Amino acid sequence: MPLQAPYGTWPSPIDAALAAAHDGRPEFLGAVGDELWWTEPRPQEGGRRALMRLTGESRGPAVSVLPAPWNVRNRVIEYGGLPWAGVPRAEGGPLVVFTHFADQRLYALEPDAPDESGPRPLTPLSPATEGGLRWCDPIVVPEHGEVWCVLEEFTGDGPTQLRRVLAAVPLDGSAATDRARVRELTADEDRFVTGPRLSPDGRRATWLAWDHPAMPWDGTRVKVAEIAEDGTLSSTRVVAGGPEESVAQAEFAHDGSLLIASDVSGWWNLQRVQVTATETAGTRRPVPVPLCPREEEFAGAIWKIGQRWFAPLPGGLIAALHGRGAQRLGVLDPQTGELVDTAGPWTEWAPALAVTDTRVTGIAASPRTSYEIVELDTRTGHTVVLAAQHEDHIDPAYYPEPQIRTFTAHDGRDIHAHIYPPHHPDRSAPADELPPYVVWVHGGPTSRASLVLDLEIGYFTSRGIGVAEVNYGGSTGYGREYRNRLRGQWGVVDVEDCAAVARTLADEGTADPARLAIRGGSAGGWTSAASLTSPATKGLYACGTVTYPILDLEGWATGETHDFESQYLESLVGPLAECPGRYRERSPLHRADRVAAPFLLLQGLDDVICPPVQCERFLEEVKGTGVPHAYIAFEGEGHGFRMAETIVRALQAELSLYDQTFGLSRQDVPSLELGS
């Protein structure tokens, strides 16, 4: 029979070190011939991303092909993009190119070369600002002896003084010391571009483009161009997309037709577009043909360039992620519209699909398993875990047990959420006690919380603290109308939706109304800080944890962030020139005198997306209010903590905040000093 102990005081084998060790997931999976390659997090190695290889012959075990400190990652649009590409060769093994985070250069690697010479640079060293070069979303084009990719080039010292084009980098290394050897494939008429994808015959290229103030989930354009024998692009035209149509992915099928994921229907659905060489920029666009019209999402928000939600198979079928609020893997017959889902326990698939003949490989997880490399044989329907296999490092009885719920806002809107009650196999609370709950706010804000095993959630639930993950209005996964709820309403709808979930949990007797907290990072940090300073939520939260947040809208809109999101507030809040008062009224910086609850502020000192200066200004405004708070700044961390020691300290500090605020009297966590 379980021992009885107050909520929040339970012992747990899920310590901060265990949670930190399993932070992050495999990413950017792709095929090189019959091999599989991807990147994998290494929190214990300074947060670097390792490049993994799984050969086709043995299908295991996977090996890291580059030792530390190689870090396969880039900073294009600051969130990064696909950092590697490869091609098989008849002799000598595969040729792989990748970007290294430390210098942002593009390198070539021949992992089977007998001389073990290591990576060789393909692009020149460059400064971080004016003249700085970054590369992402590459493809290797052997017939031209080049790597085609996105080039992001800084033209001045400011974060928005830059240009982006498609570029061709010689594989012979001649551009490593000569920028002039880089061949630009497009002019810089588009602010943002994704990398090119080539038709099977190599005669056409397609890519996505968009411009400020639109974000890629607002409106993108699909471009197609002809490829000449000398590798130049011509007859470039827009074949799909527009200001209010977001196309998240474009790729050629094996028959040469173009496949796109467009939300013109209100949902990201798959369409086929027939393009011909006779089209010119002035001709009428081809009419897309829906392949499987459903009120489901077959794609998502482009936060990283090179994400892949669908992948054509050689026989004409299409592997596609789809769903509402979560995405599962299905195989679509575009001729009939029939979509057959993959069997297995996985409830969430990441946007990274690789095809090798009739096999589709993806990155999948569930509430009981972490992200794994999973292969589907489309001929048999059989699935198998190939790599990154989940291991139970503790008894799974301690894992969080989620509930999928829909709440109702004050105006009748649906609010989607995942509720994780306190859970422990050997402890229960007194019958007359209600548990503390923490509302978790995801970032973006155009993103969503995935229903997968997260040991950070387990860190709290196994100790007797409930977690409510809220996919507030503005989140992806529920169609464009749900996503657009946040237009002009950031700091209102997100705050209201999180509060509605918290109040409902308290009103129905699920949560202790006196022990509610809120926490979030980035845009989630904004919502958390806005909730602690909003008159609409006065007295609701007993405390809050705010991580690498936006705190001053006007500062963020006038040069205190990176280029990608520099005009994001035009849609989230409204044009600054037209409604400057709204920027001031909603900013936690200008409502700091309303903070009444204790809070913890966590910040990376290398963050260029949400810079430390905003935290510093906010703390100056809070000074002297008497509100208990703590500020921890981490050297070497940017936007999103990656180092194990940082994650450990952040989790322990957060638990200590709850320990002190909720009166838990825990003895197993370092005490957080709260000043005022």
XYZ file of C-alpha atoms in Angstrom:
676
model
C 0.000 0.000 0.000
C 1.426 3.448 -0.930
C 2.867 5.525 1.866
C 1.019 8.745 2.534
C 2.901 12.028 2.220
C 1.931 15.571 1.221
C 2.013 16.509 -2.444
C 5.343 17.929 -3.519
C 7.328 16.071 -0.870
C 7.578 12.658 -2.525
C 11.032 11.164 -3.204
C 11.849 10.435 -6.839
C 14.551 8.611 -8.823
C 14.105 11.189 -11.613
C 16.775 13.645 -10.542
C 17.849 16.746 -12.436
C 20.945 15.017 -13.827
C 18.840 12.226 -15.355
C 16.439 14.734 -16.894
C 19.349 16.779 -18.279
C 21.057 13.737 -19.766
C 17.959 13.016 -21.850
C 17.210 16.561 -22.919
C 16.795 17.021 -26.684
C 16.146 14.505 -29.414
C 17.582 13.211 -32.693
C 17.068 15.641 -35.554
C 17.584 16.125 -39.298
C 17.363 12.475 -40.305
C 18.240 11.695 -43.915
C 19.328 8.910 -46.244
C 22.657 8.604 -48.066
C 22.084 5.686 -50.394
C 20.986 2.898 -48.068
C 22.617 4.533 -45.033
C 20.888 6.732 -42.470
C 22.444 9.862 -40.984
C 21.160 12.346 -38.383
C 22.243 14.657 -35.581
C 21.931 13.823 -31.909
C 22.241 15.950 -28.734
C 25.156 15.632 -26.338
C 24.218 17.624 -23.191
C 27.198 16.213 -21.302
C 29.593 17.379 -24.043
C 28.839 21.070 -23.837
C 25.532 20.678 -25.656
C 27.085 19.876 -29.033
C 25.209 18.031 -31.800
C 26.883 14.810 -32.902
C 26.606 13.525 -36.488
C 25.398 9.923 -36.437
C 25.734 7.206 -39.080
C 23.872 3.933 -39.462
C 25.193 1.817 -42.331
C 22.826 -0.065 -44.572
C 24.563 -3.412 -44.300
C 24.199 -4.109 -40.598
C 21.602 -1.497 -39.595
C 23.445 -0.971 -36.350
C 24.837 0.085 -34.102
C 24.885 3.754 -35.024
C 28.199 5.537 -34.619
C 29.202 9.155 -34.140
C 31.430 10.028 -37.087
C 33.023 13.142 -35.574
C 34.555 13.484 -32.122
C 34.124 16.490 -29.852
C 34.337 19.410 -30.295
C 32.771 19.036 -33.769
C 29.258 20.429 -33.471
C 27.010 19.814 -36.476
C 24.711 22.781 -36.314
C 24.317 26.249 -37.844
C 22.820 29.635 -37.012
C 20.892 30.469 -40.189
C 17.815 32.451 -39.033
C 19.409 31.828 -35.582
C 17.248 28.740 -35.010
C 19.377 26.910 -37.544
C 18.505 24.618 -40.386
C 19.401 21.288 -41.932
C 23.162 21.141 -41.242
C 24.301 18.256 -43.442
C 23.802 16.417 -46.737
C 25.415 13.475 -48.431
C 25.605 11.335 -51.556
C 26.684 7.729 -52.049
C 29.614 7.008 -54.341
C 30.542 3.903 -56.305
C 33.956 3.913 -54.667
C 35.360 5.370 -51.469
C 32.143 5.448 -49.468
C 29.773 8.383 -49.074
C 30.635 12.053 -49.394
C 29.035 14.166 -46.666
C 29.016 17.924 -46.172
C 28.098 19.625 -42.891
C 28.183 22.926 -41.014
C 30.240 23.341 -37.841
C 28.696 25.581 -35.192
C 31.895 27.143 -33.862
C 32.903 28.818 -37.135
C 29.741 28.360 -39.247
C 31.833 26.994 -42.123
C 30.713 24.280 -44.496
C 32.946 21.183 -44.466
C 33.311 18.049 -46.574
C 33.804 14.662 -44.958
C 34.774 11.295 -46.462
C 34.258 8.975 -43.480
C 35.641 5.903 -45.255
C 38.794 7.563 -46.603
C 41.856 5.521 -45.636
C 44.013 8.535 -44.780
C 41.649 9.650 -41.987
C 42.350 13.238 -42.961
C 39.171 14.484 -41.310
C 36.843 17.222 -42.495
C 38.129 19.781 -44.993
C 36.632 23.283 -45.218
C 34.618 24.286 -48.272
C 33.804 27.868 -47.284
C 35.960 30.701 -45.915
C 36.345 31.843 -42.345
C 34.281 34.934 -41.711
C 33.439 37.348 -38.886
C 30.192 37.073 -36.961
C 28.737 40.349 -38.237
C 29.603 42.335 -41.375
C 30.862 39.928 -43.996
C 29.788 36.951 -41.911
C 28.689 33.853 -43.825
C 26.340 31.082 -42.753
C 25.108 28.063 -44.663
C 22.238 25.589 -44.289
C 19.840 23.170 -45.989
C 22.455 21.778 -48.409
C 22.185 19.249 -51.201
C 25.192 17.728 -52.941
C 25.017 18.084 -56.736
C 27.793 15.788 -58.080
C 27.120 16.565 -61.743
C 28.135 20.155 -61.105
C 30.749 19.360 -58.444
C 28.968 21.644 -55.965
C 26.910 21.914 -52.819
C 23.713 23.927 -53.324
C 22.359 25.540 -50.183
C 21.072 28.658 -48.445
C 23.683 31.370 -47.949
C 23.025 33.926 -45.212
C 25.461 36.821 -45.481
C 25.742 39.763 -43.110
C 26.225 43.116 -44.816
C 26.575 45.241 -41.671
C 26.912 45.063 -37.914
C 23.182 45.071 -37.131
C 21.216 41.833 -36.691
C 18.932 42.682 -39.628
C 21.669 43.830 -42.003
C 21.948 40.717 -44.113
C 20.876 38.986 -47.290
C 19.895 35.423 -48.182
C 20.308 33.669 -51.517
C 20.663 30.205 -52.946
C 24.318 29.522 -53.537
C 26.574 26.869 -55.045
C 29.798 25.999 -53.187
C 32.534 24.058 -55.051
C 33.300 20.648 -53.616
C 36.974 21.004 -54.509
C 37.541 23.401 -51.598
C 38.509 26.345 -53.793
C 36.047 28.633 -51.973
C 37.655 27.899 -48.607
C 40.011 30.821 -49.167
C 38.143 32.690 -51.900
C 34.582 33.947 -51.334
C 34.406 34.827 -55.046
C 34.385 31.108 -55.890
C 30.918 30.790 -54.356
C 28.387 30.960 -57.172
C 25.089 32.683 -56.327
C 22.146 30.930 -57.938
C 19.544 33.598 -57.158
C 19.445 37.310 -56.555
C 18.544 38.556 -53.098
C 15.013 39.679 -53.966
C 13.561 37.412 -51.246
C 14.248 38.027 -47.560
C 14.000 34.334 -46.691
C 14.543 31.194 -48.735
C 14.756 27.487 -48.094
C 17.285 25.270 -49.812
C 16.601 23.945 -53.319
C 15.113 20.564 -54.101
C 15.814 19.112 -57.539
C 13.553 17.178 -59.874
C 14.512 13.549 -60.572
C 15.915 14.468 -63.986
C 17.948 17.329 -62.518
C 16.363 19.912 -64.809
C 14.312 21.863 -62.279
C 14.729 23.257 -58.806
C 12.071 24.319 -56.320
C 12.288 26.263 -53.061
C 10.199 28.393 -50.720
C 10.467 32.153 -50.245
C 8.830 34.787 -48.049
C 9.369 38.356 -46.947
C 8.907 40.598 -43.928
C 6.602 41.100 -42.145
C 5.192 37.631 -42.910
C 6.324 34.614 -40.964
C 6.446 31.324 -42.904
C 3.210 30.128 -41.283
C 1.509 33.299 -42.557
C 2.421 33.237 -46.234
C 5.119 31.724 -48.435
C 5.714 31.384 -52.169
C 6.751 28.231 -54.032
C 9.319 29.004 -56.691
C 10.388 26.789 -59.561
C 13.286 27.383 -61.977
C 14.882 25.594 -64.899
C 18.459 24.335 -64.464
C 20.748 24.905 -67.439
C 23.647 22.634 -68.344
C 26.077 25.064 -66.737
C 24.142 24.950 -63.466
C 22.508 28.366 -63.716
C 18.837 28.899 -62.927
C 16.409 30.511 -65.356
C 12.677 31.024 -65.959
C 12.077 31.393 -62.231
C 8.359 31.638 -61.446
C 5.950 31.351 -58.529
C 3.681 28.334 -58.882
C 1.872 28.325 -55.509
C 1.498 30.185 -52.238
C 0.719 33.795 -51.403
C 0.299 36.372 -48.628
C -2.374 34.317 -46.850
C -1.274 30.857 -47.969
C 1.490 29.068 -46.120
C 3.302 26.311 -47.989
C 5.542 24.519 -45.507
C 7.306 22.111 -47.869
C 7.785 21.645 -51.615
C 9.424 18.634 -53.201
C 9.375 16.819 -56.518
C 7.787 13.378 -56.795
C 9.525 10.654 -58.737
C 7.303 11.327 -61.785
C 8.523 14.936 -61.919
C 5.364 16.523 -60.554
C 5.635 18.933 -57.634
C 4.232 18.037 -54.221
C 3.454 20.783 -51.717
C 1.940 21.092 -48.229
C -0.356 24.144 -48.393
C -2.851 25.547 -45.893
C -5.030 27.253 -48.524
C -7.950 25.151 -47.225
C -7.325 26.249 -43.625
C -5.286 23.120 -42.934
C -1.842 22.143 -44.197
C -2.817 19.498 -46.757
C -0.912 17.795 -49.566
C -1.362 18.952 -53.153
C 0.133 18.055 -56.521
C 1.226 20.807 -58.909
C 2.062 20.070 -62.544
C 4.828 22.377 -63.752
C 6.148 22.594 -67.316
C 9.251 24.066 -68.898
C 7.155 26.335 -71.124
C 5.818 28.399 -68.224
C 7.149 31.896 -67.766
C 6.831 34.406 -64.973
C 3.804 35.981 -66.643
C 1.728 32.874 -67.301
C -1.190 31.713 -65.210
C -0.255 29.490 -62.296
C -0.980 25.763 -62.511
C -3.989 24.635 -60.484
C -2.992 22.463 -57.505
C -4.816 19.164 -57.050
C -5.626 18.128 -53.457
C -4.395 14.609 -52.717
C -6.031 13.886 -49.365
C -8.245 16.786 -48.220
C -8.803 16.550 -44.481
C -9.220 18.859 -41.517
C -5.831 17.701 -40.293
C -2.323 19.103 -40.470
C 0.087 17.437 -42.906
C 2.839 19.929 -42.027
C 3.759 22.504 -39.403
C 5.493 25.789 -38.716
C 8.915 26.314 -40.281
C 11.081 27.156 -37.290
C 14.102 25.399 -38.771
C 14.845 25.378 -42.485
C 14.871 21.891 -43.968
C 12.160 20.184 -41.925
C 10.415 17.389 -43.836
C 6.808 16.386 -43.157
C 6.331 14.256 -46.267
C 8.563 12.200 -48.525
C 7.711 10.668 -51.926
C 8.485 6.984 -52.469
C 9.825 5.602 -55.788
C 6.575 3.773 -56.619
C 4.391 6.860 -56.328
C 3.221 6.529 -52.727
C 3.895 9.339 -50.265
C 4.997 8.969 -46.666
C 3.227 11.732 -44.752
C 2.899 12.985 -41.207
C -0.630 14.073 -40.330
C -3.061 14.641 -37.489
C -4.679 17.111 -35.104
C -2.652 18.168 -32.100
C -0.141 15.396 -32.838
C 1.314 13.889 -35.981
C 1.522 10.227 -36.861
C 3.107 8.592 -39.888
C 0.884 7.376 -42.718
C 1.424 6.188 -46.266
C -0.736 7.934 -48.841
C -1.819 6.583 -52.211
C -2.244 9.846 -54.148
C -4.318 8.146 -56.810
C -7.070 7.046 -54.431
C -6.540 9.350 -51.469
C -6.251 6.319 -49.175
C -4.041 6.975 -46.146
C -2.838 4.028 -44.050
C -1.226 4.730 -40.702
C 1.845 3.034 -39.327
C 1.276 0.422 -36.653
C 3.094 0.827 -33.362
C 3.041 2.685 -30.049
C 4.387 6.003 -31.375
C 2.025 8.940 -31.067
C 4.286 11.748 -32.310
C 6.632 11.861 -35.303
C 9.157 14.650 -35.834
C 9.354 16.434 -39.225
C 12.315 14.427 -40.497
C 11.555 11.596 -42.919
C 14.070 9.566 -44.916
C 13.321 7.149 -47.759
C 15.462 4.197 -48.820
C 13.706 2.255 -51.588
C 10.402 1.068 -50.053
C 11.424 1.857 -46.476
C 10.555 5.041 -44.624
C 12.469 6.061 -41.526
C 11.448 8.725 -39.036
C 11.951 9.988 -35.502
C 9.078 8.971 -33.240
C 8.087 9.000 -29.577
C 5.173 8.357 -27.246
C 4.184 9.212 -23.658
C 6.103 6.106 -22.583
C 9.124 6.345 -24.868
C 11.644 8.994 -25.874
C 12.333 9.803 -29.536
C 13.675 6.801 -31.458
C 14.804 6.160 -35.041
C 11.977 4.014 -36.434
C 11.844 2.280 -39.817
C 8.665 1.311 -41.677
C 8.750 -1.266 -44.477
C 5.890 -0.108 -46.703
C 5.655 -3.499 -48.401
C 4.902 -5.399 -45.213
C 3.760 -2.698 -42.801
C 6.392 -3.914 -40.348
C 8.112 -1.353 -38.112
C 11.361 -1.664 -36.186
C 13.445 0.616 -33.970
C 16.845 1.030 -35.623
C 18.684 3.424 -33.301
C 18.399 5.817 -30.366
C 16.280 3.095 -28.820
C 14.443 4.115 -25.697
C 15.849 2.749 -22.476
C 14.117 2.775 -19.125
C 16.765 4.255 -16.825
C 14.248 4.163 -14.006
C 11.115 2.175 -13.296
C 8.498 3.369 -15.858
C 6.014 3.472 -12.994
C 7.469 6.912 -12.247
C 6.773 8.262 -15.748
C 4.160 11.001 -16.148
C 0.680 9.822 -17.113
C -0.964 12.396 -19.385
C -4.588 13.233 -19.995
C -5.644 14.896 -23.250
C -8.240 17.532 -22.441
C -10.110 20.389 -24.072
C -11.002 23.363 -21.891
C -13.337 26.268 -22.592
C -12.389 29.936 -22.618
C -14.701 32.664 -21.316
C -15.998 33.303 -24.841
C -16.544 29.632 -25.616
C -13.251 29.002 -27.448
C -11.721 25.552 -27.201
C -8.351 25.368 -25.449
C -6.291 22.220 -25.935
C -4.063 20.953 -23.140
C -2.191 17.958 -21.738
C -2.709 17.414 -18.023
C -0.131 15.470 -16.038
C -1.400 14.766 -12.501
C 1.075 14.002 -9.696
C 2.051 10.372 -10.053
C 4.142 8.025 -7.914
C 3.950 4.232 -7.552
C 4.660 4.255 -3.804
C 3.245 7.521 -2.532
C -0.176 9.052 -2.158
C -1.347 12.298 -0.592
C -3.826 12.789 2.243
C -7.396 12.579 1.005
C -8.180 16.151 1.981
C -5.198 17.702 0.178
C -5.211 19.152 -3.337
C -1.973 19.102 -5.347
C 0.037 22.087 -6.549
C 0.058 22.547 -10.328
C 2.384 24.346 -12.722
C 1.079 25.645 -16.055
C 3.703 25.016 -18.744
C 3.681 27.481 -21.641
C 5.381 26.416 -24.865
C 7.516 28.743 -26.955
C 7.003 30.047 -30.431
C 4.320 31.132 -29.802
C 3.404 29.515 -33.138
C 4.347 26.047 -31.958
C 2.833 23.393 -29.703
C 3.536 21.045 -26.821
C 3.965 17.439 -27.978
C 2.509 14.505 -26.084
C 5.744 12.564 -25.530
C 7.796 11.298 -22.618
C 9.545 14.264 -21.012
C 11.626 13.561 -17.928
C 11.530 17.253 -17.009
C 7.786 16.864 -16.560
C 8.440 13.628 -14.678
C 10.892 15.474 -12.454
C 7.932 17.390 -11.030
C 5.017 14.933 -11.300
C 6.944 12.158 -9.555
C 7.500 14.543 -6.645
C 3.809 15.311 -6.363
C 3.534 18.502 -8.452
C 1.087 18.436 -11.363
C 1.838 19.903 -14.790
C -0.616 21.404 -17.296
C 0.808 21.903 -20.792
C -1.427 24.369 -22.628
C -1.675 24.568 -26.412
C -3.241 28.003 -26.216
C -4.851 29.853 -29.123
C -2.106 30.496 -31.657
C -0.623 27.002 -31.374
C -0.081 24.825 -34.403
C -1.762 21.478 -34.952
C -5.380 22.672 -34.987
C -5.734 24.511 -38.294
C -5.125 28.068 -39.458
C -8.149 29.568 -37.710
C -6.886 28.352 -34.318
C -3.392 29.540 -35.227
C -4.628 32.997 -36.207
C -6.354 33.583 -32.852
C -3.149 35.182 -31.649
C -3.009 37.803 -34.401
C -2.982 41.133 -32.636
C -3.769 39.351 -29.371
C -0.402 38.182 -28.045
C -0.325 38.843 -24.337
C -4.119 38.546 -24.255
C -5.331 35.238 -25.718
C -2.323 33.236 -24.527
C -2.609 34.699 -21.023
C -6.380 34.134 -20.939
C -6.148 30.537 -22.187
C -3.485 29.542 -19.666
C -5.497 31.206 -16.893
C -8.681 29.440 -17.990
C -6.957 26.057 -17.711
C -5.524 26.923 -14.285
C -8.851 28.218 -12.964
C -10.760 25.207 -14.283
C -8.338 22.795 -12.629
C -8.808 24.690 -9.367
C -12.606 25.010 -9.679
C -13.114 21.318 -10.406
C -10.989 20.276 -7.441
C -8.050 18.943 -9.461
C -5.530 21.574 -8.311
C -4.981 23.588 -5.164
C -6.044 27.162 -6.036
C -3.500 28.546 -3.561
C -0.616 26.619 -5.141
C -0.721 27.380 -8.866
C 2.407 28.421 -10.761
C 3.304 29.242 -14.344
C 6.512 28.650 -16.288
C 7.761 28.970 -19.842
C 10.695 29.803 -22.052
C 11.119 32.268 -24.938
C 7.578 33.165 -26.060
C 6.449 30.983 -23.161
C 8.602 33.171 -20.929
C 6.748 36.187 -22.296
C 3.363 34.626 -21.490
C 4.566 33.641 -18.018
C 5.852 37.147 -17.278
C 2.745 38.725 -18.810
C 0.593 36.475 -16.610
C 2.467 37.561 -13.480
C 1.913 41.227 -14.347
C -1.581 41.180 -15.886
C -4.583 42.611 -14.018
C -6.662 39.806 -15.553
C -4.689 37.179 -13.628
C -4.055 39.072 -10.408
C -3.668 36.653 -7.509
C -4.016 33.542 -9.683
C -0.407 32.332 -9.629
C 1.569 31.878 -6.430
C 4.880 32.070 -8.319
C 6.435 31.737 -11.752
C 9.551 30.650 -13.628
C 10.483 32.821 -16.595
C 13.194 31.565 -18.945
C 14.992 33.524 -21.728
C 11.901 35.702 -22.180
C 10.685 38.679 -24.163
C 9.852 41.372 -21.620
C 9.883 44.612 -23.621
C 7.923 44.551 -26.871
C 9.107 47.944 -28.086
C 12.752 47.072 -27.519
C 12.323 43.719 -29.234
C 10.634 45.386 -32.214
C 13.330 48.039 -32.615
C 16.553 46.107 -32.900
C 16.865 43.852 -29.850
C 16.357 40.574 -31.669
C 17.429 38.722 -34.801
C 16.212 39.206 -38.353
C 13.877 36.214 -38.635
C 11.527 37.461 -35.913
C 12.323 41.165 -36.129
C 8.872 41.937 -37.567
C 6.962 39.050 -35.965
C 5.211 41.480 -33.632
C 3.556 43.166 -36.626
C 1.121 40.235 -36.672
C 1.261 39.190 -33.008
C 0.653 42.663 -31.579
C 0.080 45.040 -34.491
C 2.172 47.565 -36.429
C 4.285 49.528 -33.960
C 3.652 52.798 -35.801
C -0.105 52.342 -35.500
C -0.435 51.070 -31.945
C 2.647 52.026 -29.886
C 0.538 52.176 -26.733
C -0.339 48.522 -27.073
C 3.365 47.622 -27.073
C 3.911 49.506 -23.839
C 0.664 48.447 -22.169
C 1.265 44.721 -22.643
C 4.993 44.603 -21.863
C 5.891 43.096 -18.471
C 8.709 45.666 -18.320
C 6.176 48.471 -17.965
C 3.971 46.506 -15.558
C 6.759 45.433 -13.216
C 5.125 47.305 -10.350
C 2.232 44.830 -10.558
C 4.407 41.770 -9.826
C 3.263 40.352 -6.518
C 4.295 36.690 -6.775
C 7.842 35.353 -6.269
C 9.587 34.523 -9.525
C 12.726 32.929 -10.941
C 14.342 34.455 -14.031
C 16.734 32.293 -16.083
C 18.761 33.630 -19.000
C 21.568 32.616 -21.357
C 24.170 35.333 -21.727
C 24.838 34.468 -25.388
C 21.164 34.740 -26.372
C 20.698 36.929 -29.472
C 17.009 36.100 -29.872
C 15.862 37.229 -26.428
C 18.917 39.150 -25.187
C 19.887 39.503 -21.495
C 19.398 43.268 -21.634
C 15.638 42.763 -21.394
C 16.003 40.789 -18.155
C 18.357 43.404 -16.766
C 15.900 46.230 -17.448
C 13.044 44.260 -15.940
C 15.039 43.546 -12.778
C 15.789 47.256 -12.403
C 12.054 47.966 -12.456
C 11.351 45.208 -9.907
C 14.073 46.408 -7.560
C 12.660 47.782 -4.339
C 9.184 46.250 -4.771
C 9.838 43.702 -2.038
C 8.845 40.788 -4.279
C 11.093 37.737 -3.651
C 12.914 36.760 -6.823
C 16.119 35.273 -8.196
C 18.047 35.785 -11.408
C 20.475 33.194 -12.766
C 22.423 33.967 -15.933
C 24.383 31.225 -17.703
C 27.605 31.872 -19.586
C 27.961 30.045 -22.885
C 24.231 29.432 -23.242
C 22.113 30.915 -25.994
C 18.416 30.636 -26.700
C 17.468 27.252 -25.285
C 19.709 25.600 -22.728
C 21.879 22.772 -24.062
C 24.543 22.038 -21.438
C 23.797 19.388 -18.830
C 25.086 21.490 -15.935
C 22.832 24.392 -16.978
C 19.743 22.208 -17.188
C 20.498 20.659 -13.801
C 20.888 24.003 -12.085
C 17.778 25.437 -13.758
C 15.588 22.487 -12.728
C 16.846 22.488 -9.162
C 16.338 26.234 -8.857
C 12.791 25.911 -10.167
C 11.965 23.119 -7.724
C 13.412 25.180 -4.889
C 11.140 28.078 -5.871
C 8.118 25.801 -5.562
C 9.479 24.289 -2.373
C 9.618 27.706 -0.735
C 6.435 29.122 -2.243
C 4.242 26.059 -1.719
C 5.686 25.233 1.707
C 6.960 21.771 0.765
C 10.015 21.551 3.054
C 12.132 19.436 0.710
C 15.675 18.620 1.805
C 17.003 17.119 -1.450
C 17.465 20.257 -3.543
C 19.846 23.207 -3.114
C 18.021 26.182 -1.679
C 17.425 29.032 -4.100
C 18.230 32.373 -2.533
C 15.319 34.708 -3.157
C 16.164 38.361 -2.792
C 13.901 41.360 -3.009
